[in-house]
CSV table of C-alpha atoms in Angstrom, one decimal:
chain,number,residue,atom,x,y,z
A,26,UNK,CA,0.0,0.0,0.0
A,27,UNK,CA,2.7,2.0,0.8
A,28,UNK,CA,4.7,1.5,-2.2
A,29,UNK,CA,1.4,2.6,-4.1
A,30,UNK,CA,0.7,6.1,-2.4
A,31,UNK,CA,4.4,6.9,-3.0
A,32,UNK,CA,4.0,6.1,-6.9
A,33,UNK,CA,0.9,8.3,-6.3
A,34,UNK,CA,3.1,10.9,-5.6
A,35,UNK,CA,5.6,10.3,-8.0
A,36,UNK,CA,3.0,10.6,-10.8
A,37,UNK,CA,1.4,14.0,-9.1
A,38,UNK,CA,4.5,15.8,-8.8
A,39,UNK,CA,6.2,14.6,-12.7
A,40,UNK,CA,2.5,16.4,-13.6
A,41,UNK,CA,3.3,19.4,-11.9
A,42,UNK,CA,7.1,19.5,-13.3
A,43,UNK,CA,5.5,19.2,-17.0
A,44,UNK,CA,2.2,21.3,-16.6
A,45,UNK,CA,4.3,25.0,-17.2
A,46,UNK,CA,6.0,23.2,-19.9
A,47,UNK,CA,2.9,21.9,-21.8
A,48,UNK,CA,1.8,25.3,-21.0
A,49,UNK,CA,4.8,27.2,-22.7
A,50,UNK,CA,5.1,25.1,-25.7
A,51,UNK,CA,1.4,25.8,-26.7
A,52,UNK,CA,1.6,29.4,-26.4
A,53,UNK,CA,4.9,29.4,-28.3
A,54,UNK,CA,2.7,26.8,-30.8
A,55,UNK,CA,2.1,29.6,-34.0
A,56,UNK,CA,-1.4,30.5,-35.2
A,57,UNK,CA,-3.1,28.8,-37.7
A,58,UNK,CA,-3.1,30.6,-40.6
A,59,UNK,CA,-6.5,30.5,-42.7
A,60,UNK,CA,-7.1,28.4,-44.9
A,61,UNK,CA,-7.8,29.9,-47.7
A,62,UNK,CA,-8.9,33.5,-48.9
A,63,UNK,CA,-10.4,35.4,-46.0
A,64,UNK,CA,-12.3,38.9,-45.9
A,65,UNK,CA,-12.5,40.8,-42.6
A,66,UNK,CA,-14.6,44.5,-42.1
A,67,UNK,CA,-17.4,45.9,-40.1
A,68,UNK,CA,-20.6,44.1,-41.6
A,69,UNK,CA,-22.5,47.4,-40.3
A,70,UNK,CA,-21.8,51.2,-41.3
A,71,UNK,CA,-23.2,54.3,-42.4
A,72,UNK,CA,-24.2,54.5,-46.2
A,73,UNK,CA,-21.8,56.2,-48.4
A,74,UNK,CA,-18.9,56.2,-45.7
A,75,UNK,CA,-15.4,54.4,-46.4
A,76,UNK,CA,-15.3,50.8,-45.5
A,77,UNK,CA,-11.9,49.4,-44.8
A,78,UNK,CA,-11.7,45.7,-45.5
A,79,UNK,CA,-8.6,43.1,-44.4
A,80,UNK,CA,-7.9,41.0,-47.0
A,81,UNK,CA,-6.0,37.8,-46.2
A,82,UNK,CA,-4.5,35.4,-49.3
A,83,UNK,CA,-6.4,37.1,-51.9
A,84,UNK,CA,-5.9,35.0,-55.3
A,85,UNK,CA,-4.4,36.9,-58.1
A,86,UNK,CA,-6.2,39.8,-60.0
A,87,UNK,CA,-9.1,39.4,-56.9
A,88,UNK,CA,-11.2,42.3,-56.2
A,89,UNK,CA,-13.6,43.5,-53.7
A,90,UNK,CA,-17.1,44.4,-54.7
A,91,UNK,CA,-19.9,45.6,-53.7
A,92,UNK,CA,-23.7,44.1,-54.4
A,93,UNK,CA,-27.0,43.4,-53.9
A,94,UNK,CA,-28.1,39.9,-52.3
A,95,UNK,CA,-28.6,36.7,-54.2
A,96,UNK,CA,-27.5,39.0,-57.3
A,97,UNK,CA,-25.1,37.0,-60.3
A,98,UNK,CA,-21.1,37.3,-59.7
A,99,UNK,CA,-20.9,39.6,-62.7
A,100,UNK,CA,-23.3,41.9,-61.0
A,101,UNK,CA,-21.9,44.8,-58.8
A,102,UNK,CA,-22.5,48.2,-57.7
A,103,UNK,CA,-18.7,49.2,-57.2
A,104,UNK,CA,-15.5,47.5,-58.2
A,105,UNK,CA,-12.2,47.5,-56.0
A,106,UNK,CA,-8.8,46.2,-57.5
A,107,UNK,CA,-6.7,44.7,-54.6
A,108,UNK,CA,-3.4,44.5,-55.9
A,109,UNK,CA,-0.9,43.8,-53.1
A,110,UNK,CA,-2.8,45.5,-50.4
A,111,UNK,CA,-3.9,43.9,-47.3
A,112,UNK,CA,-6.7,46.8,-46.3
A,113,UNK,CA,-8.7,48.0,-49.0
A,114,UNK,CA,-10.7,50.8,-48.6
A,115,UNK,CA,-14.0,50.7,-50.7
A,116,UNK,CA,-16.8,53.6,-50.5
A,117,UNK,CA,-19.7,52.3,-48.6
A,118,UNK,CA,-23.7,52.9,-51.8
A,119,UNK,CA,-25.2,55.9,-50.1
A,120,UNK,CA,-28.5,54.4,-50.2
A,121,UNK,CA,-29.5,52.6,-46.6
A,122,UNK,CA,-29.9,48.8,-47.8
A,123,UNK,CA,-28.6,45.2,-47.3
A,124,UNK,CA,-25.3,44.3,-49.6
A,125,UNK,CA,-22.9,42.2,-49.6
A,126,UNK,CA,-19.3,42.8,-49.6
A,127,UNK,CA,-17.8,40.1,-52.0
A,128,UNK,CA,-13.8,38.6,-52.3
A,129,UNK,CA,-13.9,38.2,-56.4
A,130,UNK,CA,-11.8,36.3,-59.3
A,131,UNK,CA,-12.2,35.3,-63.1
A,132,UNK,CA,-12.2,32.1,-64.2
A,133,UNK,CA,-11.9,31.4,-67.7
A,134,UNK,CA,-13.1,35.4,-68.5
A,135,UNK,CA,-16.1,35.2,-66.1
A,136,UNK,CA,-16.2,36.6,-62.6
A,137,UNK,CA,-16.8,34.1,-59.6
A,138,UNK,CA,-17.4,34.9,-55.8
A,139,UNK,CA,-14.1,33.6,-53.8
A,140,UNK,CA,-16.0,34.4,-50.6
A,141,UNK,CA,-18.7,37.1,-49.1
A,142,UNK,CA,-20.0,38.6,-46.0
A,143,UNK,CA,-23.2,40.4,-45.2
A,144,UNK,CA,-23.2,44.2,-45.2
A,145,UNK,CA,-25.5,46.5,-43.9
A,146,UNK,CA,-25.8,50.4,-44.9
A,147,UNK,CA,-27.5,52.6,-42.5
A,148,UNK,CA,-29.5,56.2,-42.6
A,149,UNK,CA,-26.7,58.6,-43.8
A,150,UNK,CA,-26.5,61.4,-41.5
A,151,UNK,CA,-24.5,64.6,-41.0
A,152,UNK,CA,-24.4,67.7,-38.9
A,153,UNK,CA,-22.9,71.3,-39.9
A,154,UNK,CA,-22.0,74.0,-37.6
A,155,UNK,CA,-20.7,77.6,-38.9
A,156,UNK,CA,-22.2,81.5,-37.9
A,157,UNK,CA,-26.0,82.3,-38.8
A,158,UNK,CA,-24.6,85.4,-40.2
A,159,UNK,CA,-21.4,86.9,-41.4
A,160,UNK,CA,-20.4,89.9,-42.4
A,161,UNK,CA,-19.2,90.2,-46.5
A,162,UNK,CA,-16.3,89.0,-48.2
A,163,UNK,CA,-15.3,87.9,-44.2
A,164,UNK,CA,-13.7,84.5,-43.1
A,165,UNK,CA,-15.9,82.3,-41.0
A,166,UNK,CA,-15.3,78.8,-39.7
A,167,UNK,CA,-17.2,76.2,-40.6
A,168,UNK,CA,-17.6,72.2,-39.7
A,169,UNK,CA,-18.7,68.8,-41.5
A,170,UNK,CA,-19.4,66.1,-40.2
A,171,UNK,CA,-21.3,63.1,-41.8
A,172,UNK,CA,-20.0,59.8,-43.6
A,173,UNK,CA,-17.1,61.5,-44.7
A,174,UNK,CA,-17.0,59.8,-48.0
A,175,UNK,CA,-14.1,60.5,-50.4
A,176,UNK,CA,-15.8,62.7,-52.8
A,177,UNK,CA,-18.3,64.3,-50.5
A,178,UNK,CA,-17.7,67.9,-50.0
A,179,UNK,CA,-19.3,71.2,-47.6
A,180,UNK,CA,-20.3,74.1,-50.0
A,181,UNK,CA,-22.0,77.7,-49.2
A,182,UNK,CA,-24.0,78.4,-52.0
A,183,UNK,CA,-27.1,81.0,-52.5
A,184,UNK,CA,-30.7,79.5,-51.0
A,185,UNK,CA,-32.5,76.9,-53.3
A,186,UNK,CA,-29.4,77.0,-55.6
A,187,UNK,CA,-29.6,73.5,-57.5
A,188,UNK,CA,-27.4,71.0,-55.5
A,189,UNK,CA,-24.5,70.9,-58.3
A,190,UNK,CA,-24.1,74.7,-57.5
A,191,UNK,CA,-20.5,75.7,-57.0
A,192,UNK,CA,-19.3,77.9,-53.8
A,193,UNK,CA,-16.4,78.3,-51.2
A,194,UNK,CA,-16.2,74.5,-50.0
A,195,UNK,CA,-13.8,72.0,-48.0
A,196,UNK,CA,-14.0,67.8,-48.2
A,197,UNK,CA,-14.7,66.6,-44.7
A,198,UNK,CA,-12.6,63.6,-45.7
A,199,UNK,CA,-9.3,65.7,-45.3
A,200,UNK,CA,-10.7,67.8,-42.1
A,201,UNK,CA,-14.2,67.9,-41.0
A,202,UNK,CA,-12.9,71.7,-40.2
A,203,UNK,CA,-12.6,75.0,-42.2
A,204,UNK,CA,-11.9,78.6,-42.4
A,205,UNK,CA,-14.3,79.8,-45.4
A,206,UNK,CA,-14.4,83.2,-47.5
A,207,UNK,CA,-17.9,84.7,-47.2
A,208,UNK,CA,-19.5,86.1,-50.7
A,209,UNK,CA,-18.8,89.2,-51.7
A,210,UNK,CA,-22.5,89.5,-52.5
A,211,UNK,CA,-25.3,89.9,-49.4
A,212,UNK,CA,-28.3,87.6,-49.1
A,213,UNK,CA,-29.4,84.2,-48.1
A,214,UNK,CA,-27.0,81.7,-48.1
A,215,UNK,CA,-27.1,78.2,-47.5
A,216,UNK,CA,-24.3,75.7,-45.9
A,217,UNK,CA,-24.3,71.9,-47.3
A,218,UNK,CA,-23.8,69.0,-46.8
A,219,UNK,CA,-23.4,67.3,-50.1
A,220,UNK,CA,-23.1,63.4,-50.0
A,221,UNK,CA,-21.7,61.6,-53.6
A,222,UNK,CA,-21.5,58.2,-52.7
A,223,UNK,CA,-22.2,54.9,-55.4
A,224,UNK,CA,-26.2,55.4,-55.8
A,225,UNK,CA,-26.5,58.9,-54.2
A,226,UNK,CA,-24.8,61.5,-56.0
A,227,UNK,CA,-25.3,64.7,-54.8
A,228,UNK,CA,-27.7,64.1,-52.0
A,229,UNK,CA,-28.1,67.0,-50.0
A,230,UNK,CA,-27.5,65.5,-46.1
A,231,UNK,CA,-27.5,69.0,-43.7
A,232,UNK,CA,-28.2,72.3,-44.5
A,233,UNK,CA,-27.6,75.1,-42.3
A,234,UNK,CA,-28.9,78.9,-43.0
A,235,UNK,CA,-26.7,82.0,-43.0
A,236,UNK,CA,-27.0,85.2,-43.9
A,237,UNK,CA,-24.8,87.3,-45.9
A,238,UNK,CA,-24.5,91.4,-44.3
């Protein structure tokens, strides 16, 4: 009986001795790498913001696109090319709707979906903050803030001016913040937010009233 409890103890202390290094060889074990072309990014974002998407083992000549559901390979609201790239931004449609964000090859001259996720586009929004009214020809500050797409842009224009309207502007993708030049000209101006995303070009988000002494 003796003999027994002391190769009991034998046994629990050799498992003690190894535990710390089972332990040390598994976290010095490397990760397992995928195992085959992966796509990573937020499956929910504002419409017509920048989406940035990991891309791991991408064949080559993939590209990220963006559809509709259920729709054919060959179908796509925007194209990416990937190149060597591991993130890959791609603008966001800037119309609130399910997509789906897709890895994509061709085979044989036709395109086929490597792998896809869900992606959900919500309500665009965006605020604007600047003086109600400024004197002439003056420099005023003035913010942006909305999905900050690429191409979107903050413009002062006259009041019921048609949305492609020029005017002293700034791109809130560079800096939500500016220092604008007031018109020369008094009156009723207007301060936009002008969205031009894949399916929404030049959707007026915000608009903010000033007026021009």
């Amino acid at each position: 009986m003796r003999g027994k409890i002391a190769d009991a103890r034998t046994l629990i202390a050799l498992a003690a001795m190894l535990a710390p290094l089972c332990a040390q060889a598994q976290a010095r074990r490397p990760a397992t790498p995928p195992a085959g072309p992966a796509i990573s990014a937020s499956q929910r974002v504002m419409a017509g913001s920048m989406l940035s998407v990991i891309v791991s083992q991408a064949p080559a000549g993939a590209r990220l696109a963006v559809a509709r559901p259920g729709s054919p390979a060959s179908s796509a609201i925007l194209v990416e090319a990937i190149g060597a790239r591991p993130s890959v931004p791609i603008p966001v449609p800037g119309l609130a709707a399910d997509y789906e964000l897709r890895l994509t090859r061709d085979e044989a001259g036709v395109p086929v979906i490597v792998v896809a996720q869900p992606l959900i586009a919500t309500e665009a929004q965006a605020t604007l903050a600047a003086p109600t009214r400024i004197r002439r020809g003056a420099a005023f500050p003035a913010r942006g803030i909305g999905p900050n797409g690429e191409r979107d842009r903050v413009v002062l224009v006259p009041k019921d001016a048609p949305a492609e309207t020029s005017g002293p502007s700034f791109f809130p993708a560079e800096n939500v913040e500016a220092v604008l030049d007031a018109p020369d000209t008094p009156g009723d101006y207007e301060l936009r937010y002008i969205m031009n995303a894949p399916l929404a070009e030049g959707r007026v988000l915000a608009r903010q009233g000033i007026v021009v002494e």
